[in-house]
Amino acid sequence: MTKRAWWLVGLNILVPGSAQVLAGSRRAGRFGLGATLVLWVLVVVGIVMAIVARGTLISIFTNTIVLSVLVVALLFYAVLWLSLTLDTLRLIRLVRVAPSARGFVAGLSVVALALVSGTAAYGAVSVTAGIGLLDSVFAERASEPPIDGRYNILLLGGDAGPDRDGLRPDSISVASVDAETGEVVLLGVPRNLEQVPFSDGSPLYTRFPDGYDCGSNCLIDYLYSYATVFHPELYPDAEDQNSNPGIEAMRDAVEGVLGITLQYYVLIDMQGFADLIDALGGIDITVEDRVPIGANENLDGTHAEPVGYIEAGEQHMDGRRALAYARSRYATTDYARMERQRQVQEAILAQASPANVLTHFTDIARAGAQVVRTDIPKQMLSYFVQLGEKSQDHEVVSHDFVPPEIDPEDPDYELIRQTVQDLIAPKDEG
């Protein structure tokens, strides 16, 4: 009887339904076997598509209807495998198994139950979290075509700290991506840029036809609050486009600075970075110089004493420490702070390996929905994922428009625009 028990448990693990065909209800067993074979076929098809048609596979699994069907299917398999495992225990007749083996047989059955039903149930929970992430982050809107063979995406690193009226973008950059090769040019715009020009098609042009020019009170990053808090009527349709007036003002400003059209934006809220980093298990950063923690600026311009330091060298940071590293202003420049924020963003991408994302997917999805906002349509997600894969074959070209090349108080916008065109020009023209 003990040998029979081992065989039935093993068969139930390897081929759910086979134990019932051999020793129980053949009708239930055939149903279980059929369902198992269907799943195996789908898995094989998925593996083949991942190799030869990855774009199609990604398109399928970024469709919320398909994902909803997948949730139902996973729950079905969880219940089916639970039923088959419990029925296998009944067929084993533990009381007739040798006492020395009884505990091992029961334990193996429980492990099998956790492996098959537990995995399916966890998959259903994870897919549900993925649906929530897609619905909350990505837009329901028509796709934009590439312009001159490129997609230009505005990247904003926003900070809504307690000392601010709403969110203010501290990190402003543009990723210009070749629509065919995936080659990326990353353009950095300093947040303290003055005299920002606007095209005559921008709502801000009617208010600032000669540029956003009133000295240090008119820095480019102030435009976010200007439009969001004080003049949302300038962009009445922004919310319908999965944006807001502040983001649209920043889009118009950066288009005026760089002389290119920005099809999409991605806003990353630094305030929510901590949760995302913790969900990933922390990040690794090489700290170039010692960075103080908690040295906040007082009303008179002085700084409080630091409560601690992040030392130079290789550091593994949790969310709270990484946020302090990205935000620190004490004894540093805006440009150094921009670089630290970019370091944090790159470290998050490096930590987001497939295995790590899969292991912590529900926490990451929950945190990501709070951290990221974009107007990239859902149907473009698979396309950009494929472009991202292509970009791995090319070195990212980065260029920051900072001193000494550009004086933020008196920028040479013609030089900036010409530099942009030189950087994004096709190689055979450059």
CSV table of C-alpha atoms in Angstrom, one decimal:
chain,number,residue,atom,x,y,z
A,1,MET,CA,0.0,0.0,0.0
A,2,THR,CA,2.9,2.3,0.8
A,3,LYS,CA,4.4,1.9,-2.7
A,4,ARG,CA,1.0,2.6,-4.3
A,5,ALA,CA,0.7,5.8,-2.2
A,6,TRP,CA,4.1,7.0,-3.4
A,7,TRP,CA,3.2,6.4,-7.0
A,8,LEU,CA,-0.2,8.2,-6.8
A,9,VAL,CA,1.4,11.2,-5.1
A,10,GLY,CA,4.1,11.4,-7.6
A,11,LEU,CA,1.7,11.1,-10.6
A,12,ASN,CA,-0.5,13.8,-9.1
A,13,ILE,CA,2.5,16.2,-8.9
A,14,LEU,CA,3.8,15.4,-12.4
A,15,VAL,CA,0.5,15.0,-14.3
A,16,PRO,CA,-2.5,16.2,-12.3
A,17,GLY,CA,-5.5,13.9,-13.1
A,18,SER,CA,-3.4,10.8,-13.8
A,19,ALA,CA,-3.9,9.4,-10.3
A,20,GLN,CA,-7.7,9.5,-10.7
A,21,VAL,CA,-7.5,7.8,-14.1
A,22,LEU,CA,-5.5,4.9,-12.6
A,23,ALA,CA,-7.2,4.5,-9.2
A,24,GLY,CA,-10.2,6.7,-8.9
A,25,SER,CA,-12.9,8.4,-10.9
A,26,ARG,CA,-11.8,8.1,-14.5
A,27,ARG,CA,-14.2,10.8,-15.5
A,28,ALA,CA,-12.7,13.3,-13.1
A,29,GLY,CA,-9.2,12.1,-14.1
A,30,ARG,CA,-9.8,12.5,-17.8
A,31,PHE,CA,-11.1,16.1,-17.1
A,32,GLY,CA,-8.0,16.8,-15.0
A,33,LEU,CA,-5.7,15.3,-17.6
A,34,GLY,CA,-7.3,17.3,-20.4
A,35,ALA,CA,-7.0,20.5,-18.5
A,36,THR,CA,-3.3,19.8,-17.7
A,37,LEU,CA,-2.5,19.0,-21.4
A,38,VAL,CA,-4.2,22.2,-22.5
A,39,LEU,CA,-2.1,24.1,-20.0
A,40,TRP,CA,1.1,22.4,-21.2
A,41,VAL,CA,0.3,23.3,-24.8
A,42,LEU,CA,-0.3,26.9,-23.9
A,43,VAL,CA,3.0,27.1,-22.0
A,44,VAL,CA,4.9,25.6,-25.0
A,45,VAL,CA,3.2,28.1,-27.4
A,46,GLY,CA,4.1,30.9,-25.0
A,47,ILE,CA,7.7,29.8,-24.9
A,48,VAL,CA,7.9,29.6,-28.7
A,49,MET,CA,6.3,33.0,-29.0
A,50,ALA,CA,8.7,34.5,-26.5
A,51,ILE,CA,11.5,33.3,-28.8
A,52,VAL,CA,10.2,34.1,-32.3
A,53,ALA,CA,7.3,36.6,-31.7
A,54,ARG,CA,8.0,38.4,-28.5
A,55,GLY,CA,6.3,41.6,-29.6
A,56,THR,CA,3.0,39.7,-30.3
A,57,LEU,CA,3.3,38.0,-26.9
A,58,ILE,CA,3.8,41.2,-25.1
A,59,SER,CA,0.9,42.8,-26.9
A,60,ILE,CA,-1.3,39.9,-25.8
A,61,PHE,CA,-0.3,40.2,-22.2
A,62,THR,CA,-0.7,44.0,-22.0
A,63,ASN,CA,-4.3,43.6,-22.9
A,64,THR,CA,-6.5,43.9,-19.8
A,65,ILE,CA,-9.2,41.7,-21.3
A,66,VAL,CA,-6.7,38.9,-21.9
A,67,LEU,CA,-5.3,39.4,-18.4
A,68,SER,CA,-8.8,39.2,-16.9
A,69,VAL,CA,-9.4,35.9,-18.7
A,70,LEU,CA,-6.0,34.7,-17.5
A,71,VAL,CA,-7.0,35.5,-13.9
A,72,VAL,CA,-10.1,33.3,-14.3
A,73,ALA,CA,-8.1,30.5,-15.8
A,74,LEU,CA,-5.5,30.6,-13.0
A,75,LEU,CA,-8.2,30.5,-10.4
A,76,PHE,CA,-9.8,27.6,-12.2
A,77,TYR,CA,-6.5,25.6,-12.2
A,78,ALA,CA,-5.9,26.5,-8.5
A,79,VAL,CA,-9.3,25.0,-7.6
A,80,LEU,CA,-8.9,22.0,-10.0
A,81,TRP,CA,-5.5,21.1,-8.6
A,82,LEU,CA,-6.7,21.6,-5.0
A,83,SER,CA,-9.5,19.2,-5.7
A,84,LEU,CA,-7.3,16.6,-7.5
A,85,THR,CA,-4.7,16.7,-4.7
A,86,LEU,CA,-7.3,16.3,-1.9
A,87,ASP,CA,-8.9,13.4,-3.9
A,88,THR,CA,-5.4,11.8,-4.3
A,89,LEU,CA,-5.1,11.9,-0.5
A,90,ARG,CA,-8.4,10.1,-0.3
A,91,LEU,CA,-7.2,7.5,-2.8
A,92,ILE,CA,-4.0,6.9,-0.9
A,93,ARG,CA,-5.9,5.9,2.3
A,94,LEU,CA,-3.3,7.2,4.7
A,95,VAL,CA,-4.5,4.9,7.5
A,96,ARG,CA,-3.3,1.9,5.4
A,97,VAL,CA,0.1,3.4,4.6
A,98,ALA,CA,3.0,2.1,6.7
A,99,PRO,CA,3.3,4.3,9.9
A,100,SER,CA,7.0,5.1,9.1
A,101,ALA,CA,6.0,6.5,5.7
A,102,ARG,CA,2.7,8.1,6.5
A,103,GLY,CA,4.1,11.5,7.5
A,104,PHE,CA,6.3,11.7,4.5
A,105,VAL,CA,3.5,10.8,2.1
A,106,ALA,CA,1.2,13.4,3.8
A,107,GLY,CA,4.0,16.0,3.8
A,108,LEU,CA,4.7,15.5,0.1
A,109,SER,CA,1.0,15.9,-0.7
A,110,VAL,CA,0.9,19.2,1.2
A,111,VAL,CA,4.1,20.4,-0.7
A,112,ALA,CA,2.4,19.4,-4.0
A,113,LEU,CA,-0.7,21.2,-3.0
A,114,ALA,CA,1.3,24.4,-2.2
A,115,LEU,CA,3.3,24.1,-5.5
A,116,VAL,CA,0.5,23.6,-7.9
A,117,SER,CA,-2.5,25.3,-6.3
A,118,GLY,CA,-0.5,27.9,-4.5
A,119,THR,CA,1.5,28.9,-7.6
A,120,ALA,CA,-1.7,29.3,-9.6
A,121,ALA,CA,-3.4,31.4,-6.9
A,122,TYR,CA,-0.3,33.6,-6.6
A,123,GLY,CA,-0.3,34.0,-10.3
A,124,ALA,CA,-3.9,35.1,-10.2
A,125,VAL,CA,-3.1,37.7,-7.5
A,126,SER,CA,-0.1,39.0,-9.5
A,127,VAL,CA,-2.0,39.3,-12.8
A,128,THR,CA,-4.7,41.2,-11.0
A,129,ALA,CA,-2.1,43.6,-9.7
A,130,GLY,CA,-0.8,43.9,-13.2
A,131,ILE,CA,-4.2,44.8,-14.5
A,132,GLY,CA,-4.4,47.5,-11.8
A,133,LEU,CA,-1.0,48.8,-12.8
A,134,LEU,CA,-2.0,49.0,-16.5
A,135,ASP,CA,-5.3,50.7,-15.8
A,136,SER,CA,-3.9,53.2,-13.3
A,137,VAL,CA,-0.6,54.2,-15.1
A,138,PHE,CA,-1.1,53.9,-18.9
A,139,ALA,CA,-3.5,56.0,-21.0
A,140,GLU,CA,-6.6,55.1,-23.1
A,141,ARG,CA,-5.8,57.3,-26.1
A,142,ALA,CA,-4.7,57.2,-29.7
A,143,SER,CA,-1.0,56.5,-30.4
A,144,GLU,CA,1.3,59.3,-31.7
A,145,PRO,CA,3.4,58.6,-34.8
A,146,PRO,CA,7.2,59.1,-34.7
A,147,ILE,CA,8.5,62.5,-35.9
A,148,ASP,CA,11.5,62.4,-38.2
A,149,GLY,CA,11.9,58.8,-37.2
A,150,ARG,CA,12.1,59.4,-33.5
A,151,TYR,CA,9.9,59.2,-30.3
A,152,ASN,CA,10.7,62.0,-27.9
A,153,ILE,CA,9.6,61.3,-24.3
A,154,LEU,CA,9.7,63.9,-21.6
A,155,LEU,CA,11.0,62.5,-18.3
A,156,LEU,CA,10.1,64.4,-15.1
A,157,GLY,CA,11.4,63.5,-11.7
A,158,GLY,CA,9.0,65.3,-9.4
A,159,ASP,CA,9.3,66.0,-5.7
A,160,ALA,CA,6.2,66.9,-3.6
A,161,GLY,CA,8.1,67.4,-0.3
A,162,PRO,CA,6.5,68.9,2.7
A,163,ASP,CA,8.2,72.2,2.1
A,164,ARG,CA,6.6,72.8,-1.3
A,165,ASP,CA,3.2,73.9,-2.7
A,166,GLY,CA,2.5,70.8,-4.7
A,167,LEU,CA,4.9,68.8,-6.9
A,168,ARG,CA,7.9,70.5,-8.5
A,169,PRO,CA,10.0,68.7,-11.2
A,170,ASP,CA,13.6,68.6,-9.9
A,171,SER,CA,14.8,66.4,-12.7
A,172,ILE,CA,14.0,67.3,-16.3
A,173,SER,CA,15.2,65.3,-19.3
A,174,VAL,CA,14.1,64.0,-22.6
A,175,ALA,CA,14.7,60.5,-24.0
A,176,SER,CA,14.9,60.7,-27.8
A,177,VAL,CA,14.5,57.2,-29.2
A,178,ASP,CA,15.1,56.1,-32.7
A,179,ALA,CA,11.9,54.4,-33.8
A,180,GLU,CA,13.7,51.7,-35.7
A,181,THR,CA,17.0,50.9,-33.9
A,182,GLY,CA,16.1,51.8,-30.4
A,183,GLU,CA,19.1,54.1,-30.1
A,184,VAL,CA,18.6,56.6,-27.2
A,185,VAL,CA,19.8,60.1,-26.8
A,186,LEU,CA,19.2,61.4,-23.3
A,187,LEU,CA,19.0,65.2,-23.0
A,188,GLY,CA,19.2,66.9,-19.6
A,189,VAL,CA,17.6,70.2,-18.9
A,190,PRO,CA,18.6,72.1,-15.7
A,191,ARG,CA,15.6,73.0,-13.5
A,192,ASN,CA,16.9,76.5,-12.9
A,193,LEU,CA,16.9,77.5,-16.6
A,194,GLU,CA,15.6,81.1,-17.2
A,195,GLN,CA,14.1,83.0,-20.1
A,196,VAL,CA,12.3,79.9,-21.4
A,197,PRO,CA,10.7,80.4,-24.9
A,198,PHE,CA,7.4,79.0,-26.1
A,199,SER,CA,6.1,78.4,-29.6
A,200,ASP,CA,3.2,80.5,-30.7
A,201,GLY,CA,0.9,77.5,-30.5
A,202,SER,CA,1.4,77.2,-26.7
A,203,PRO,CA,-1.2,78.7,-24.3
A,204,LEU,CA,1.8,80.1,-22.4
A,205,TYR,CA,3.0,82.1,-25.4
A,206,THR,CA,0.0,84.4,-25.0
A,207,ARG,CA,1.2,85.2,-21.5
A,208,PHE,CA,4.9,85.2,-22.1
A,209,PRO,CA,5.5,86.0,-25.8
A,210,ASP,CA,9.1,87.1,-25.0
A,211,GLY,CA,9.7,84.0,-22.9
A,212,TYR,CA,9.3,83.2,-19.2
A,213,ASP,CA,11.6,86.0,-18.1
A,214,CYS,CA,11.5,87.6,-14.7
A,215,GLY,CA,14.8,86.6,-13.3
A,216,SER,CA,15.2,84.0,-10.5
A,217,ASN,CA,11.5,84.0,-9.9
A,218,CYS,CA,10.9,82.5,-13.4
A,219,LEU,CA,12.8,79.2,-13.5
A,220,ILE,CA,11.6,76.5,-15.8
A,221,ASP,CA,10.5,74.1,-13.0
A,222,TYR,CA,8.2,76.8,-11.5
A,223,LEU,CA,6.0,76.4,-14.6
A,224,TYR,CA,4.6,73.2,-13.1
A,225,SER,CA,3.0,75.0,-10.1
A,226,TYR,CA,2.2,78.0,-12.3
A,227,ALA,CA,-0.1,76.0,-14.5
A,228,THR,CA,-1.4,73.4,-11.9
A,229,VAL,CA,-2.0,75.7,-8.9
A,230,PHE,CA,-2.6,79.1,-10.4
A,231,HIS,CA,-3.7,78.7,-14.0
A,232,PRO,CA,-5.2,75.3,-14.8
A,233,GLU,CA,-7.6,76.9,-17.3
A,234,LEU,CA,-4.6,77.2,-19.7
A,235,TYR,CA,-4.9,73.4,-20.3
A,236,PRO,CA,-8.6,72.5,-19.8
A,237,ASP,CA,-8.3,69.1,-21.6
A,238,ALA,CA,-5.1,67.9,-19.9
A,239,GLU,CA,-6.8,65.5,-17.4
A,240,ASP,CA,-8.7,63.9,-20.3
A,241,GLN,CA,-5.4,63.0,-21.9
A,242,ASN,CA,-4.0,61.4,-18.7
A,243,SER,CA,-2.0,64.5,-18.0
A,244,ASN,CA,-2.4,67.7,-16.0
A,245,PRO,CA,-1.8,71.4,-16.6
A,246,GLY,CA,1.6,71.4,-14.9
A,247,ILE,CA,2.9,68.5,-17.1
A,248,GLU,CA,1.6,70.2,-20.2
A,249,ALA,CA,3.2,73.5,-19.3
A,250,MET,CA,6.5,71.6,-18.8
A,251,ARG,CA,6.0,69.9,-22.1
A,252,ASP,CA,5.6,73.2,-23.9
A,253,ALA,CA,8.6,74.7,-22.1
A,254,VAL,CA,10.9,71.8,-22.9
A,255,GLU,CA,9.7,71.8,-26.5
A,256,GLY,CA,10.6,75.5,-26.7
A,257,VAL,CA,14.0,74.9,-25.1
A,258,LEU,CA,15.1,71.9,-27.3
A,259,GLY,CA,13.2,72.7,-30.5
A,260,ILE,CA,11.6,69.3,-30.8
A,261,THR,CA,8.1,67.9,-30.3
A,262,LEU,CA,7.5,65.6,-27.3
A,263,GLN,CA,4.9,62.9,-28.1
A,264,TYR,CA,4.7,61.5,-24.6
A,265,TYR,CA,5.8,62.1,-21.0
A,266,VAL,CA,6.7,60.0,-17.9
A,267,LEU,CA,6.4,61.6,-14.5
A,268,ILE,CA,8.1,59.8,-11.6
A,269,ASP,CA,7.2,61.1,-8.1
A,270,MET,CA,10.3,61.1,-5.9
A,271,GLN,CA,8.0,61.0,-2.8
A,272,GLY,CA,6.9,57.5,-3.8
A,273,PHE,CA,10.3,56.2,-4.7
A,274,ALA,CA,10.9,54.8,-1.2
A,275,ASP,CA,8.0,52.3,-1.5
A,276,LEU,CA,9.1,51.2,-4.9
A,277,ILE,CA,12.7,50.8,-3.9
A,278,ASP,CA,11.7,48.8,-0.8
A,279,ALA,CA,9.5,46.6,-3.0
A,280,LEU,CA,12.5,45.8,-5.1
A,281,GLY,CA,14.6,44.9,-2.1
A,282,GLY,CA,16.7,48.1,-2.1
A,283,ILE,CA,19.2,49.5,-4.7
A,284,ASP,CA,23.0,49.6,-5.1
A,285,ILE,CA,24.7,52.9,-5.8
A,286,THR,CA,28.3,54.0,-6.0
A,287,VAL,CA,28.5,57.2,-3.9
A,288,GLU,CA,31.2,59.5,-5.2
A,289,ASP,CA,31.2,62.0,-2.3
A,290,ARG,CA,29.9,61.9,1.2
A,291,VAL,CA,26.3,63.1,1.3
A,292,PRO,CA,24.7,64.6,4.4
A,293,ILE,CA,21.2,63.5,5.6
A,294,GLY,CA,18.6,65.9,7.0
A,295,ALA,CA,20.5,69.2,6.6
A,296,ASN,CA,17.3,71.1,5.6
A,297,GLU,CA,17.5,74.8,4.7
A,298,ASN,CA,16.2,77.3,7.2
A,299,LEU,CA,14.1,80.4,6.4
A,300,ASP,CA,17.2,82.6,6.7
A,301,GLY,CA,19.1,80.5,4.2
A,302,THR,CA,21.3,78.6,6.7
A,303,HIS,CA,21.1,74.8,7.0
A,304,ALA,CA,20.4,72.6,10.0
A,305,GLU,CA,23.1,70.3,11.2
A,306,PRO,CA,23.0,66.9,9.4
A,307,VAL,CA,21.6,64.0,11.3
A,308,GLY,CA,23.9,61.6,9.5
A,309,TYR,CA,25.9,60.9,6.4
A,310,ILE,CA,25.8,58.5,3.4
A,311,GLU,CA,29.5,57.6,3.0
A,312,ALA,CA,31.4,57.4,-0.2
A,313,GLY,CA,31.8,54.0,-1.8
A,314,GLU,CA,29.5,51.1,-2.7
A,315,GLN,CA,26.2,51.4,-0.8
A,316,HIS,CA,23.1,49.3,-0.6
A,317,MET,CA,20.2,51.6,0.2
A,318,ASP,CA,16.6,51.1,1.3
A,319,GLY,CA,13.9,53.4,0.1
A,320,ARG,CA,14.2,56.0,2.9
A,321,ARG,CA,18.0,56.3,2.5
A,322,ALA,CA,17.9,56.4,-1.3
A,323,LEU,CA,15.3,59.2,-1.1
A,324,ALA,CA,17.6,61.2,1.3
A,325,TYR,CA,20.5,60.6,-1.1
A,326,ALA,CA,18.5,61.9,-4.1
A,327,ARG,CA,17.1,65.0,-2.2
A,328,SER,CA,20.1,66.3,-0.3
A,329,ARG,CA,20.9,69.9,-1.1
A,330,TYR,CA,23.5,70.7,1.7
A,331,ALA,CA,27.0,71.7,0.4
A,332,THR,CA,26.2,70.7,-3.1
A,333,THR,CA,25.0,72.1,-6.4
A,334,ASP,CA,21.7,71.6,-8.3
A,335,TYR,CA,23.7,69.8,-11.0
A,336,ALA,CA,25.1,67.3,-8.5
A,337,ARG,CA,21.6,66.7,-7.2
A,338,MET,CA,20.4,66.1,-10.7
A,339,GLU,CA,23.1,63.5,-11.2
A,340,ARG,CA,22.2,61.8,-7.9
A,341,GLN,CA,18.6,61.6,-8.9
A,342,ARG,CA,19.6,60.1,-12.2
A,343,GLN,CA,21.7,57.6,-10.4
A,344,VAL,CA,18.7,56.5,-8.3
A,345,GLN,CA,16.6,56.1,-11.4
A,346,GLU,CA,19.2,54.0,-13.1
A,347,ALA,CA,19.7,51.9,-10.0
A,348,ILE,CA,16.0,51.1,-9.9
A,349,LEU,CA,16.1,50.0,-13.5
A,350,ALA,CA,19.2,47.8,-12.8
A,351,GLN,CA,17.4,46.2,-9.8
A,352,ALA,CA,14.2,45.5,-11.8
A,353,SER,CA,15.5,42.1,-13.2
A,354,PRO,CA,12.8,39.7,-14.4
A,355,ALA,CA,13.4,37.4,-11.5
A,356,ASN,CA,13.2,40.2,-8.9
A,357,VAL,CA,10.1,41.7,-10.5
A,358,LEU,CA,8.4,38.3,-10.6
A,359,THR,CA,9.2,37.6,-7.0
A,360,HIS,CA,8.0,40.9,-5.7
A,361,PHE,CA,5.5,41.7,-8.4
A,362,THR,CA,2.4,42.6,-6.3
A,363,ASP,CA,4.4,45.0,-4.1
A,364,ILE,CA,6.1,46.5,-7.1
A,365,ALA,CA,2.8,47.0,-9.0
A,366,ARG,CA,1.2,48.6,-6.0
A,367,ALA,CA,4.1,51.0,-5.5
A,368,GLY,CA,4.6,51.6,-9.2
A,369,ALA,CA,1.0,52.8,-9.6
A,370,GLN,CA,1.7,55.5,-7.0
A,371,VAL,CA,5.1,56.5,-8.4
A,372,VAL,CA,4.6,56.6,-12.2
A,373,ARG,CA,2.3,58.6,-14.3
A,374,THR,CA,2.3,58.7,-18.1
A,375,ASP,CA,0.3,59.4,-21.2
A,376,ILE,CA,1.8,56.5,-23.2
A,377,PRO,CA,-1.1,54.4,-24.5
A,378,LYS,CA,-1.5,50.8,-23.4
A,379,GLN,CA,-1.2,49.6,-27.0
A,380,MET,CA,2.2,51.2,-27.3
A,381,LEU,CA,3.6,49.4,-24.3
A,382,SER,CA,4.7,46.3,-26.2
A,383,TYR,CA,6.3,48.5,-28.9
A,384,PHE,CA,8.4,50.4,-26.4
A,385,VAL,CA,9.4,47.2,-24.6
A,386,GLN,CA,10.8,46.0,-27.9
A,387,LEU,CA,12.5,49.3,-28.5
A,388,GLY,CA,14.0,49.0,-25.0
A,389,GLU,CA,15.4,45.6,-25.9
A,390,LYS,CA,16.9,47.0,-29.1
A,391,SER,CA,18.5,49.8,-27.1
A,392,GLN,CA,20.6,47.3,-25.2
A,393,ASP,CA,22.7,46.9,-28.3
A,394,HIS,CA,23.6,50.6,-28.4
A,395,GLU,CA,25.4,52.9,-25.9
A,396,VAL,CA,23.1,55.6,-24.6
A,397,VAL,CA,24.3,59.1,-25.6
A,398,SER,CA,23.8,61.6,-22.7
A,399,HIS,CA,24.1,65.4,-22.9
A,400,ASP,CA,23.3,67.8,-20.1
A,401,PHE,CA,22.9,71.5,-21.0
A,402,VAL,CA,24.7,72.8,-17.9
A,403,PRO,CA,27.6,75.2,-17.2
A,404,PRO,CA,30.1,75.9,-18.6
A,405,GLU,CA,28.4,75.1,-22.0
A,406,ILE,CA,25.1,76.8,-21.0
A,407,ASP,CA,24.6,79.6,-18.5
A,408,PRO,CA,21.1,79.0,-17.0
A,409,GLU,CA,20.7,82.7,-16.3
A,410,ASP,CA,21.3,83.7,-20.0
A,411,PRO,CA,20.9,80.5,-22.1
A,412,ASP,CA,21.9,80.4,-25.7
A,413,TYR,CA,18.8,78.6,-27.0
A,414,GLU,CA,20.1,78.6,-30.6
A,415,LEU,CA,23.1,76.6,-29.5
A,416,ILE,CA,20.9,74.2,-27.5
A,417,ARG,CA,18.7,73.5,-30.4
A,418,GLN,CA,21.6,73.0,-32.8
A,419,THR,CA,23.3,70.7,-30.4
A,420,VAL,CA,20.0,68.6,-30.1
A,421,GLN,CA,19.8,68.4,-33.9
A,422,ASP,CA,23.4,67.2,-34.1
A,423,LEU,CA,22.9,64.6,-31.5
A,424,ILE,CA,19.7,63.1,-32.9
A,425,ALA,CA,20.7,63.3,-36.6
A,426,PRO,CA,20.8,60.0,-38.4
A,427,LYS,CA,24.3,58.6,-38.4
A,428,ASP,CA,24.6,58.7,-42.2
A,429,GLU,CA,23.9,62.5,-42.0
A,430,GLY,CA,26.0,63.2,-39.1
